mmCIF file of C-alpha atoms in Angstrom:
data_model
loop_
_atom_site.group_PDB
_atom_site.id
_atom_site.type_symbol
_atom_site.label_atom_id
_atom_site.label_comp_id
_atom_site.label_asym_id
_atom_site.label_seq_id
_atom_site.Cartn_x
_atom_site.Cartn_y
_atom_site.Cartn_z
ATOM 1 C CA MET D 647 2.756 29.315 30.852
ATOM 2 C CA ALA D 648 0.861 28.317 28.354
ATOM 3 C CA ARG D 649 4.231 27.525 26.250
ATOM 4 C CA LEU D 650 5.275 25.040 29.296
ATOM 5 C CA LEU D 651 2.298 23.568 29.437
ATOM 6 C CA ARG D 652 2.185 22.840 25.600
ATOM 7 C CA ASN D 653 5.862 21.671 25.925
ATOM 8 C CA LEU D 654 4.749 19.029 28.921
ATOM 9 C CA LEU D 655 1.877 17.752 26.637
ATOM 10 C CA LEU D 656 4.581 17.244 23.808
ATOM 11 C CA PHE D 657 6.728 15.210 26.308
ATOM 12 C CA ILE D 658 3.836 13.221 27.596
ATOM 13 C CA VAL D 659 2.858 12.078 24.158
ATOM 14 C CA ARG D 660 6.246 11.032 22.933
ATOM 15 C CA VAL D 661 6.889 9.120 26.335
ATOM 16 C CA THR D 662 3.683 7.509 25.828
ATOM 17 C CA LEU D 663 4.612 6.713 22.263
ATOM 18 C CA LYS D 664 7.890 5.243 23.035
ATOM 19 C CA ILE D 665 6.063 3.247 25.889
ATOM 20 C CA ARG D 666 3.573 1.838 23.318
ATOM 21 C CA VAL D 667 6.546 1.039 21.092
ATOM 22 C CA LEU D 668 8.454 -0.481 23.850
ATOM 23 C CA GLY D 669 5.574 -2.547 24.761
ATOM 24 C CA PHE D 670 4.519 -3.729 21.423
ATOM 25 C CA TRP D 671 8.485 -5.040 21.227
ATOM 26 C CA ALA D 672 8.040 -6.724 24.544
ATOM 27 C CA LEU D 673 5.264 -8.284 23.555
ATOM 28 C CA VAL D 674 6.445 -9.509 20.238
ATOM 29 C CA TYR D 675 9.640 -11.357 21.978
ATOM 30 C CA SER D 676 7.264 -12.527 24.505
ATOM 31 C CA TYR D 677 5.431 -14.361 22.364
ATOM 32 C CA CYS D 678 8.536 -15.343 20.455
ATOM 33 C CA ALA D 679 9.922 -16.921 23.354
ATOM 34 C CA PHE D 680 6.591 -18.715 24.666
ATOM 35 C CA TYR D 681 5.796 -20.084 21.111
ATOM 36 C CA THR D 682 9.417 -21.346 21.164
ATOM 37 C CA CYS D 683 8.889 -23.495 24.058
ATOM 38 C CA ILE D 684 5.882 -25.141 22.793
ATOM 39 C CA VAL D 685 7.750 -25.788 19.492
ATOM 40 C CA LEU D 686 10.997 -27.280 21.406
ATOM 41 C CA LEU D 687 8.746 -29.469 23.672
ATOM 42 C CA LYS D 688 6.848 -30.883 20.765
ATOM 43 C CA LEU D 689 10.154 -31.553 19.019
ATOM 44 C CA LEU D 690 11.419 -33.115 21.879
ATOM 45 C CA CYS D 691 8.577 -35.561 22.007
ATOM 46 C CA SER D 692 8.796 -36.248 18.567
ATOM 47 C CA ILE D 693 12.632 -37.271 18.758
ATOM 48 C CA ILE D 694 11.746 -39.425 21.812
ATOM 49 C CA ARG D 695 8.987 -41.192 20.040
ATOM 50 C CA ARG D 696 10.623 -41.621 16.712
ATOM 51 C CA PRO D 697 14.137 -40.231 16.620
ATOM 52 C CA LEU D 698 15.279 -41.618 12.840
ATOM 53 C CA LYS D 699 12.063 -40.378 11.327
ATOM 54 C CA THR D 700 11.934 -37.020 12.886
ATOM 55 C CA LEU D 701 15.339 -36.261 11.729
ATOM 56 C CA GLN D 702 14.679 -37.417 8.001
ATOM 57 C CA TRP D 703 13.747 -35.511 5.171
ATOM 58 C CA VAL D 704 14.033 -35.892 1.360
ATOM 59 C CA ILE D 705 15.039 -33.534 -1.416
ATOM 60 C CA ARG D 706 12.885 -34.074 -4.399
ATOM 61 C CA GLU D 707 15.287 -34.467 -7.738
ATOM 62 C CA ASN D 708 12.435 -34.314 -10.166
ATOM 63 C CA PRO D 709 9.265 -32.156 -10.549
ATOM 64 C CA PRO D 710 5.986 -33.889 -10.626
ATOM 65 C CA ALA D 711 4.149 -33.867 -14.203
ATOM 66 C CA CYS D 712 1.465 -31.484 -13.014
ATOM 67 C CA LEU D 713 4.255 -28.538 -12.909
ATOM 68 C CA ASN D 714 4.637 -28.880 -16.574
ATOM 69 C CA ASP D 715 0.997 -29.450 -17.477
ATOM 70 C CA THR D 716 0.670 -27.167 -20.790
ATOM 71 C CA SER D 717 -3.134 -26.354 -20.024
ATOM 72 C CA LEU D 718 -1.900 -23.951 -17.494
ATOM 73 C CA GLY D 719 0.426 -22.039 -19.416
ATOM 74 C CA THR D 720 3.726 -21.484 -20.388
ATOM 75 C CA HIS D 721 6.718 -20.960 -17.958
ATOM 76 C CA CYS D 722 8.831 -17.646 -18.344
ATOM 77 C CA TYR D 723 11.304 -15.731 -16.601
ATOM 78 C CA VAL D 724 11.809 -12.256 -16.573
ATOM 79 C CA ARG D 725 14.845 -10.218 -15.168
ATOM 80 C CA ILE D 726 14.341 -6.861 -13.491
ATOM 81 C CA LYS D 727 17.147 -4.569 -14.210
ATOM 82 C CA GLU D 728 16.926 -2.501 -10.907
ATOM 83 C CA SER D 729 16.816 -5.381 -8.473
ATOM 84 C CA GLY D 730 18.744 -7.491 -10.753
ATOM 85 C CA LEU D 731 16.426 -10.448 -9.728
ATOM 86 C CA ARG D 732 15.159 -12.863 -11.872
ATOM 87 C CA PHE D 733 11.139 -13.816 -11.421
ATOM 88 C CA HIS D 734 9.626 -16.926 -12.695
ATOM 89 C CA TYR D 735 6.243 -16.920 -13.776
ATOM 90 C CA VAL D 736 3.446 -19.052 -15.658
ATOM 91 C CA ALA D 737 1.130 -17.300 -18.191
ATOM 92 C CA ALA D 738 -1.609 -17.884 -20.323
ATOM 93 C CA GLY D 739 -3.864 -16.229 -22.369
ATOM 94 C CA GLU D 740 -3.409 -13.965 -25.561
ATOM 95 C CA ARG D 741 -0.485 -11.470 -25.249
ATOM 96 C CA GLY D 742 -2.072 -7.697 -25.330
ATOM 97 C CA LYS D 743 -5.490 -8.797 -23.491
ATOM 98 C CA PRO D 744 -5.625 -7.113 -20.116
ATOM 99 C CA LEU D 745 -3.303 -8.316 -17.756
ATOM 100 C CA MET D 746 -4.370 -10.346 -14.411
ATOM 101 C CA LEU D 747 -1.615 -10.941 -12.276
ATOM 102 C CA PHE D 748 -1.656 -13.569 -9.190
ATOM 103 C CA LEU D 749 0.282 -13.264 -6.037
ATOM 104 C CA HIS D 750 0.510 -16.410 -3.749
ATOM 105 C CA GLY D 751 0.701 -16.804 -0.008
ATOM 106 C CA PHE D 752 2.712 -19.222 2.181
ATOM 107 C CA PRO D 753 3.535 -21.546 1.998
ATOM 108 C CA GLU D 754 2.982 -21.624 -1.842
ATOM 109 C CA PHE D 755 3.851 -20.809 -5.126
ATOM 110 C CA TRP D 756 2.441 -20.105 -8.618
ATOM 111 C CA PHE D 757 0.811 -23.607 -8.540
ATOM 112 C CA SER D 758 -1.583 -22.290 -6.155
ATOM 113 C CA TRP D 759 -3.636 -20.260 -8.878
ATOM 114 C CA ARG D 760 -3.582 -23.500 -11.289
ATOM 115 C CA HIS D 761 -7.626 -23.349 -11.330
ATOM 116 C CA GLN D 762 -7.609 -19.614 -11.978
ATOM 117 C CA LEU D 763 -5.143 -19.800 -14.738
ATOM 118 C CA ARG D 764 -7.255 -22.277 -16.628
ATOM 119 C CA GLU D 765 -10.435 -20.008 -15.784
ATOM 120 C CA PHE D 766 -9.502 -16.539 -16.821
ATOM 121 C CA LYS D 767 -6.999 -17.095 -19.861
ATOM 122 C CA SER D 768 -10.041 -16.510 -22.413
ATOM 123 C CA GLU D 769 -10.374 -12.892 -21.709
ATOM 124 C CA PHE D 770 -7.160 -12.078 -20.027
ATOM 125 C CA ARG D 771 -3.254 -12.440 -19.978
ATOM 126 C CA VAL D 772 -3.104 -14.368 -16.635
ATOM 127 C CA VAL D 773 0.311 -14.498 -14.976
ATOM 128 C CA ALA D 774 0.857 -16.286 -11.701
ATOM 129 C CA VAL D 775 4.317 -15.431 -10.205
ATOM 130 C CA ASP D 776 6.884 -17.314 -8.296
ATOM 131 C CA MET D 777 7.366 -14.321 -5.802
ATOM 132 C CA ARG D 778 10.864 -13.062 -4.582
ATOM 133 C CA GLY D 779 12.713 -16.123 -2.828
ATOM 134 C CA TYR D 780 10.085 -18.588 -3.882
ATOM 135 C CA GLY D 781 10.318 -21.498 -6.420
ATOM 136 C CA GLU D 782 12.259 -20.814 -9.317
ATOM 137 C CA SER D 783 12.580 -17.120 -8.920
ATOM 138 C CA ASP D 784 15.810 -15.747 -7.440
ATOM 139 C CA ILE D 785 16.390 -15.865 -3.731
ATOM 140 C CA PRO D 786 18.311 -13.012 -2.545
ATOM 141 C CA ALA D 787 20.488 -13.780 0.851
ATOM 142 C CA GLY D 788 19.699 -11.926 3.866
ATOM 143 C CA ARG D 789 16.359 -10.665 5.592
ATOM 144 C CA GLU D 790 16.903 -7.332 4.555
ATOM 145 C CA HIS D 791 16.235 -7.921 0.949
ATOM 146 C CA TYR D 792 12.924 -9.257 1.792
ATOM 147 C CA ARG D 793 11.303 -5.533 3.333
ATOM 148 C CA LEU D 794 7.876 -5.048 2.276
ATOM 149 C CA GLU D 795 9.033 -2.146 0.124
ATOM 150 C CA TYR D 796 10.837 -4.356 -2.015
ATOM 151 C CA LEU D 797 8.080 -6.745 -2.637
ATOM 152 C CA VAL D 798 5.897 -3.925 -3.407
ATOM 153 C CA THR D 799 8.560 -2.690 -5.999
ATOM 154 C CA ASP D 800 8.908 -6.201 -7.307
ATOM 155 C CA VAL D 801 4.970 -6.199 -8.545
ATOM 156 C CA LYS D 802 5.382 -2.649 -9.862
ATOM 157 C CA ASP D 803 8.691 -3.719 -11.921
ATOM 158 C CA ILE D 804 6.982 -7.026 -13.214
ATOM 159 C CA VAL D 805 3.729 -5.470 -14.365
ATOM 160 C CA GLU D 806 5.748 -2.619 -16.109
ATOM 161 C CA TYR D 807 8.199 -5.498 -17.598
ATOM 162 C CA LEU D 808 5.216 -7.345 -19.082
ATOM 163 C CA GLY D 809 4.482 -4.310 -21.052
ATOM 164 C CA TYR D 810 1.688 -3.040 -19.150
ATOM 165 C CA ASN D 811 0.710 0.160 -17.025
ATOM 166 C CA ARG D 812 -2.061 -1.511 -15.267
ATOM 167 C CA CYS D 813 -3.618 -4.603 -14.170
ATOM 168 C CA TYR D 814 -6.473 -6.842 -12.307
ATOM 169 C CA LEU D 815 -4.514 -7.840 -9.386
ATOM 170 C CA VAL D 816 -5.282 -10.893 -7.311
ATOM 171 C CA GLY D 817 -3.589 -11.664 -4.015
ATOM 172 C CA HIS D 818 -3.935 -14.542 -1.608
ATOM 173 C CA ASP D 819 -2.536 -14.401 2.193
ATOM 174 C CA TRP D 820 1.198 -12.866 2.022
ATOM 175 C CA GLY D 821 0.594 -12.180 -1.894
ATOM 176 C CA GLY D 822 -3.180 -10.442 -0.252
ATOM 177 C CA MET D 823 -1.069 -8.198 2.106
ATOM 178 C CA ILE D 824 1.237 -7.158 -0.990
ATOM 179 C CA ALA D 825 -1.765 -6.531 -3.131
ATOM 180 C CA TRP D 826 -3.141 -4.324 -0.561
ATOM 181 C CA LEU D 827 -0.090 -2.085 -0.201
ATOM 182 C CA PHE D 828 0.624 -2.212 -3.988
ATOM 183 C CA ALA D 829 -3.211 -0.720 -4.502
ATOM 184 C CA ILE D 830 -2.249 1.823 -1.780
ATOM 185 C CA HIS D 831 1.122 3.176 -3.170
ATOM 186 C CA TYR D 832 0.421 2.785 -7.074
ATOM 187 C CA PRO D 833 -3.515 3.217 -7.284
ATOM 188 C CA GLU D 834 -3.241 4.046 -11.047
ATOM 189 C CA MET D 835 -1.959 1.079 -11.840
ATOM 190 C CA VAL D 836 -4.712 -1.338 -10.525
ATOM 191 C CA ASN D 837 -7.914 -1.526 -12.279
ATOM 192 C CA LYS D 838 -9.512 -3.610 -9.629
ATOM 193 C CA LEU D 839 -8.245 -5.387 -6.579
ATOM 194 C CA ILE D 840 -9.166 -9.084 -5.599
ATOM 195 C CA VAL D 841 -7.905 -9.974 -2.015
ATOM 196 C CA LEU D 842 -8.419 -13.601 -0.757
ATOM 197 C CA ASN D 843 -8.033 -14.271 3.183
ATOM 198 C CA CYS D 844 -6.177 -11.311 4.260
ATOM 199 C CA PRO D 845 -7.477 -8.125 5.508
ATOM 200 C CA HIS D 846 -6.321 -4.699 5.191
ATOM 201 C CA PRO D 847 -2.936 -4.379 6.591
ATOM 202 C CA THR D 848 -3.941 -1.716 8.994
ATOM 203 C CA VAL D 849 -7.074 -3.659 10.321
ATOM 204 C CA PHE D 850 -4.529 -6.767 10.996
ATOM 205 C CA THR D 851 -2.318 -5.005 13.082
ATOM 206 C CA ASP D 852 -4.850 -3.086 14.988
ATOM 207 C CA TYR D 853 -7.185 -6.175 15.556
ATOM 208 C CA ALA D 854 -4.469 -8.619 16.647
ATOM 209 C CA LEU D 855 -3.166 -6.095 19.319
ATOM 210 C CA ARG D 856 -6.626 -5.759 20.715
ATOM 211 C CA HIS D 857 -7.979 -9.181 20.618
ATOM 212 C CA PRO D 858 -5.919 -12.006 22.113
ATOM 213 C CA SER D 859 -7.572 -14.886 20.432
ATOM 214 C CA GLN D 860 -6.322 -13.451 17.041
ATOM 215 C CA LEU D 861 -2.932 -12.930 18.736
ATOM 216 C CA MET D 862 -2.779 -16.360 19.317
ATOM 217 C CA LYS D 863 -3.559 -17.406 16.002
ATOM 218 C CA SER D 864 -0.731 -15.439 14.995
ATOM 219 C CA SER D 865 1.694 -17.008 17.324
ATOM 220 C CA TYR D 866 3.899 -18.595 14.358
ATOM 221 C CA PHE D 867 4.469 -14.397 13.113
ATOM 222 C CA PHE D 868 6.733 -14.584 16.652
ATOM 223 C CA PHE D 869 8.189 -17.694 16.478
ATOM 224 C CA PHE D 870 9.307 -16.983 12.661
ATOM 225 C CA GLN D 871 11.258 -14.258 14.019
ATOM 226 C CA LEU D 872 14.258 -16.752 15.156
ATOM 227 C CA PRO D 873 17.032 -17.575 12.316
ATOM 228 C CA ARG D 874 17.207 -21.203 11.247
ATOM 229 C CA PHE D 875 15.352 -22.844 13.621
ATOM 230 C CA PRO D 876 11.737 -22.547 11.877
ATOM 231 C CA GLU D 877 13.513 -23.888 8.721
ATOM 232 C CA PHE D 878 14.642 -26.877 10.636
ATOM 233 C CA MET D 879 11.273 -27.434 12.171
ATOM 234 C CA PHE D 880 9.811 -27.219 8.760
ATOM 235 C CA THR D 881 11.907 -29.938 7.616
ATOM 236 C CA ILE D 882 11.173 -32.484 10.170
ATOM 237 C CA ASN D 883 9.575 -35.601 9.311
ATOM 238 C CA ASP D 884 10.012 -34.948 6.020
ATOM 239 C CA PHE D 885 8.182 -31.975 6.197
ATOM 240 C CA LYS D 886 5.319 -32.820 7.763
ATOM 241 C CA ALA D 887 4.338 -29.203 9.085
ATOM 242 C CA ILE D 888 3.472 -28.345 5.350
ATOM 243 C CA LYS D 889 1.446 -31.549 4.489
ATOM 244 C CA TYR D 890 -0.195 -30.702 7.905
ATOM 245 C CA LEU D 891 -1.256 -27.126 6.969
ATOM 246 C CA PHE D 892 -2.893 -28.232 3.445
ATOM 247 C CA THR D 893 -4.441 -31.535 4.686
ATOM 248 C CA SER D 894 -5.366 -31.702 8.320
ATOM 249 C CA GLN D 895 -9.168 -31.365 9.702
ATOM 250 C CA THR D 896 -8.028 -27.976 11.592
ATOM 251 C CA THR D 897 -5.946 -26.101 8.801
ATOM 252 C CA GLY D 898 -6.471 -28.094 5.645
ATOM 253 C CA ILE D 899 -8.392 -27.869 2.304
ATOM 254 C CA GLY D 900 -11.828 -29.529 3.515
ATOM 255 C CA ARG D 901 -13.817 -30.106 0.322
ATOM 256 C CA LYS D 902 -13.992 -33.385 -1.121
ATOM 257 C CA GLY D 903 -12.852 -33.276 -4.827
ATOM 258 C CA CYS D 904 -10.741 -30.292 -4.432
ATOM 259 C CA ARG D 905 -8.110 -31.587 -1.792
ATOM 260 C CA LEU D 906 -4.718 -31.928 -2.899
ATOM 261 C CA THR D 907 -3.916 -35.090 -4.876
ATOM 262 C CA SER D 908 -0.641 -36.836 -4.204
ATOM 263 C CA GLU D 909 0.979 -35.483 -7.205
ATOM 264 C CA ASP D 910 -0.402 -31.925 -6.141
ATOM 265 C CA MET D 911 1.293 -32.306 -2.667
ATOM 266 C CA GLU D 912 4.560 -33.824 -4.429
ATOM 267 C CA ALA D 913 4.408 -30.253 -6.349
ATOM 268 C CA TYR D 914 4.725 -28.388 -3.002
ATOM 269 C CA MET D 915 7.470 -31.127 -1.523
ATOM 270 C CA PHE D 916 9.421 -30.558 -4.643
ATOM 271 C CA VAL D 917 9.699 -26.748 -4.448
ATOM 272 C CA PHE D 918 10.211 -26.548 -0.747
ATOM 273 C CA SER D 919 12.450 -29.309 -0.221
ATOM 274 C CA GLN D 920 15.333 -27.875 -2.026
ATOM 275 C CA PRO D 921 18.144 -26.408 -0.182
ATOM 276 C CA GLY D 922 17.701 -22.922 1.000
ATOM 277 C CA ALA D 923 13.728 -22.785 -0.160
ATOM 278 C CA LEU D 924 12.148 -22.064 2.850
ATOM 279 C CA THR D 925 14.402 -19.050 3.988
ATOM 280 C CA GLY D 926 13.119 -16.632 1.424
ATOM 281 C CA PRO D 927 9.692 -17.428 2.205
ATOM 282 C CA LEU D 928 10.221 -16.975 6.249
ATOM 283 C CA ASN D 929 12.196 -13.833 5.691
ATOM 284 C CA TYR D 930 8.875 -12.239 4.858
ATOM 285 C CA TYR D 931 7.549 -12.772 8.198
ATOM 286 C CA ARG D 932 10.851 -11.352 9.676
ATOM 287 C CA ASN D 933 10.114 -8.053 7.971
ATOM 288 C CA ALA D 934 6.664 -8.294 8.800
ATOM 289 C CA PHE D 935 6.785 -5.576 11.509
ATOM 290 C CA SER D 936 9.016 -3.133 9.393
ATOM 291 C CA PHE D 937 6.453 -1.358 7.641
ATOM 292 C CA LEU D 938 4.385 -0.309 10.519
ATOM 293 C CA PRO D 939 2.520 2.179 11.120
ATOM 294 C CA LEU D 940 1.167 2.673 7.347
ATOM 295 C CA LYS D 941 1.727 6.222 6.536
ATOM 296 C CA GLN D 942 -0.827 5.490 3.662
ATOM 297 C CA GLN D 943 -4.011 3.426 4.315
ATOM 298 C CA GLU D 944 -6.779 4.205 1.609
ATOM 299 C CA VAL D 945 -7.578 1.966 -0.954
ATOM 300 C CA LYS D 946 -8.810 4.025 -4.223
ATOM 301 C CA SER D 947 -9.484 0.657 -6.566
ATOM 302 C CA PRO D 948 -12.739 -1.201 -6.348
ATOM 303 C CA VAL D 949 -12.056 -4.103 -3.920
ATOM 304 C CA LEU D 950 -13.420 -7.593 -3.856
ATOM 305 C CA LEU D 951 -12.560 -9.450 -0.772
ATOM 306 C CA LEU D 952 -13.281 -12.981 -0.450
ATOM 307 C CA TRP D 953 -12.967 -15.006 2.971
ATOM 308 C CA GLY D 954 -13.143 -18.753 3.805
ATOM 309 C CA GLU D 955 -15.543 -19.086 6.737
ATOM 310 C CA ARG D 956 -13.242 -21.767 8.045
ATOM 311 C CA ASP D 957 -10.076 -19.968 8.133
ATOM 312 C CA ALA D 958 -7.955 -21.341 10.828
ATOM 313 C CA PHE D 959 -5.544 -18.400 11.154
ATOM 314 C CA LEU D 960 -7.624 -15.236 10.687
ATOM 315 C CA GLU D 961 -10.843 -14.293 12.224
ATOM 316 C CA GLN D 962 -13.419 -13.296 10.169
ATOM 317 C CA GLU D 963 -14.439 -9.714 11.522
ATOM 318 C CA MET D 964 -11.033 -8.650 10.087
ATOM 319 C CA ALA D 965 -12.601 -8.778 6.862
ATOM 320 C CA GLU D 966 -15.850 -6.615 7.346
ATOM 321 C CA ILE D 967 -13.594 -4.079 9.274
ATOM 322 C CA SER D 968 -11.635 -3.763 6.219
ATOM 323 C CA ARG D 969 -14.236 -1.754 4.291
ATOM 324 C CA LEU D 970 -13.425 1.181 6.245
ATOM 325 C CA TYR D 971 -10.217 1.905 4.252
ATOM 326 C CA ILE D 972 -11.699 1.415 0.718
ATOM 327 C CA LYS D 973 -12.533 4.469 -0.929
ATOM 328 C CA ASN D 974 -14.419 3.279 -3.931
ATOM 329 C CA HIS D 975 -16.821 0.172 -4.639
ATOM 330 C CA PHE D 976 -16.479 -3.009 -1.854
ATOM 331 C CA ARG D 977 -17.967 -6.220 -2.035
ATOM 332 C CA LEU D 978 -17.182 -8.991 0.432
ATOM 333 C CA ASN D 979 -18.160 -12.573 0.242
ATOM 334 C CA ILE D 980 -17.966 -14.896 2.863
ATOM 335 C CA ILE D 981 -17.718 -18.253 1.611
ATOM 336 C CA SER D 982 -19.297 -21.205 3.819
ATOM 337 C CA GLY D 983 -17.327 -24.118 4.726
ATOM 338 C CA ALA D 984 -13.893 -23.054 2.967
ATOM 339 C CA SER D 985 -10.567 -22.795 4.182
ATOM 340 C CA HIS D 986 -7.712 -20.552 4.485
ATOM 341 C CA TRP D 987 -6.598 -21.931 1.115
ATOM 342 C CA LEU D 988 -9.456 -20.415 -0.736
ATOM 343 C CA GLN D 989 -8.855 -20.456 -4.539
ATOM 344 C CA GLN D 990 -7.810 -24.061 -4.044
ATOM 345 C CA ASP D 991 -10.440 -25.370 -1.808
ATOM 346 C CA GLN D 992 -13.368 -23.618 -3.281
ATOM 347 C CA PRO D 993 -12.113 -22.742 -7.213
ATOM 348 C CA ASP D 994 -15.710 -22.853 -8.837
ATOM 349 C CA ILE D 995 -17.289 -20.392 -6.508
ATOM 350 C CA VAL D 996 -14.132 -18.302 -6.216
ATOM 351 C CA ASN D 997 -13.868 -18.029 -10.182
ATOM 352 C CA THR D 998 -17.643 -16.974 -10.197
ATOM 353 C CA LEU D 999 -17.436 -14.311 -7.826
ATOM 354 C CA ILE D 1000 -14.500 -13.053 -9.518
ATOM 355 C CA TRP D 1001 -16.255 -13.073 -12.823
ATOM 356 C CA THR D 1002 -19.132 -11.162 -11.134
ATOM 357 C CA PHE D 1003 -17.092 -8.498 -9.988
ATOM 358 C CA LEU D 1004 -14.933 -7.963 -13.053
ATOM 359 C CA LYS D 1005 -17.806 -7.629 -15.164
ATOM 360 C CA GLU D 1006 -19.843 -4.843 -12.193
ATOM 361 C CA GLY D 1007 -19.657 -1.596 -14.149
ATOM 362 C CA GLU D 1008 -18.068 -2.867 -17.361
ATOM 363 C CA SER D 1009 -18.470 -5.222 -20.107
ATOM 364 C CA ARG D 1010 -17.151 -8.735 -19.560
ATOM 365 C CA LYS D 1011 -15.583 -8.354 -23.470
ATOM 366 C CA ASN D 1012 -14.453 -4.958 -23.022
ATOM 367 C CA TYR D 1013 -11.908 -4.502 -20.121
ATOM 368 C CA ARG D 1014 -9.755 -1.330 -19.776
ATOM 369 C CA ASN D 1015 -6.074 -1.878 -20.416
#
């Protein structure tokens, strides 16, 4: 009788789990369909009002001068033997100094760390990478090449091929997600972890499923699951969507003096207007659900989490909940008036907070390799 009852309970648990999984994917595709309908309506209205302008975009042939600014560092390339991929990065600071590695988000590239490259090169070997599928790094075809385990392994390979076995890891947005995962899976390779506007991966998934307001803010995740159509939507009106993300009152950089200049915006337009330049980045989203649930969740490295109060995409409560998964020192700083694009919006404050975190427990002049 006891054995029969146990088997019945196991059956109920398995069925419940399958129902939850099916319910999750039903929710994903329902949101995808809903968001797609809204986008199609907006596209139709735009075509009716401005048909020629809507379907017009320009491929930028030459990079703006700011991308070759020598004060930011030297452009370098590394080819990883295991994956065969070539990665582009910009590096500054003396070789042999402790490595500070920067991972950007979407839709960004190495240039989003320009303020930090200048700031930290005095004490570190600073390296800002064009991640897989971005900028001058290789763009492998097929969404299967953008699974999160590959993106995490890229970081490990880059650190090792730069001649290091440890680093100070800094990530924003998608780069923050990968930085969290790297610190979880390779704790011995992270001296300290610094994340900007990205909660712990488990927090994000659990919170979004329980809070409809966050699910609505993340609805673009579901729209990006579609093939080709999201890429097309980014190109219309000469990449207006990308310009809107960085400049609008709702989502853009709000601080006067730190807003993107016309040359800065041209840098983004140059990178993302190239043929095929959007598919790699969007494939990150198309694999966003492939790593759930996490088998490992604890972060053993000291963690600094910086959060822009005006983040239009992520709710602030997730930042506080993230501390539950940190088994070491955790510091959270909410930056008043700052947008999602934190390191570009409030570079002076961000840099000061990073310095403070780096100096905690060790001398600024005596970092561990």
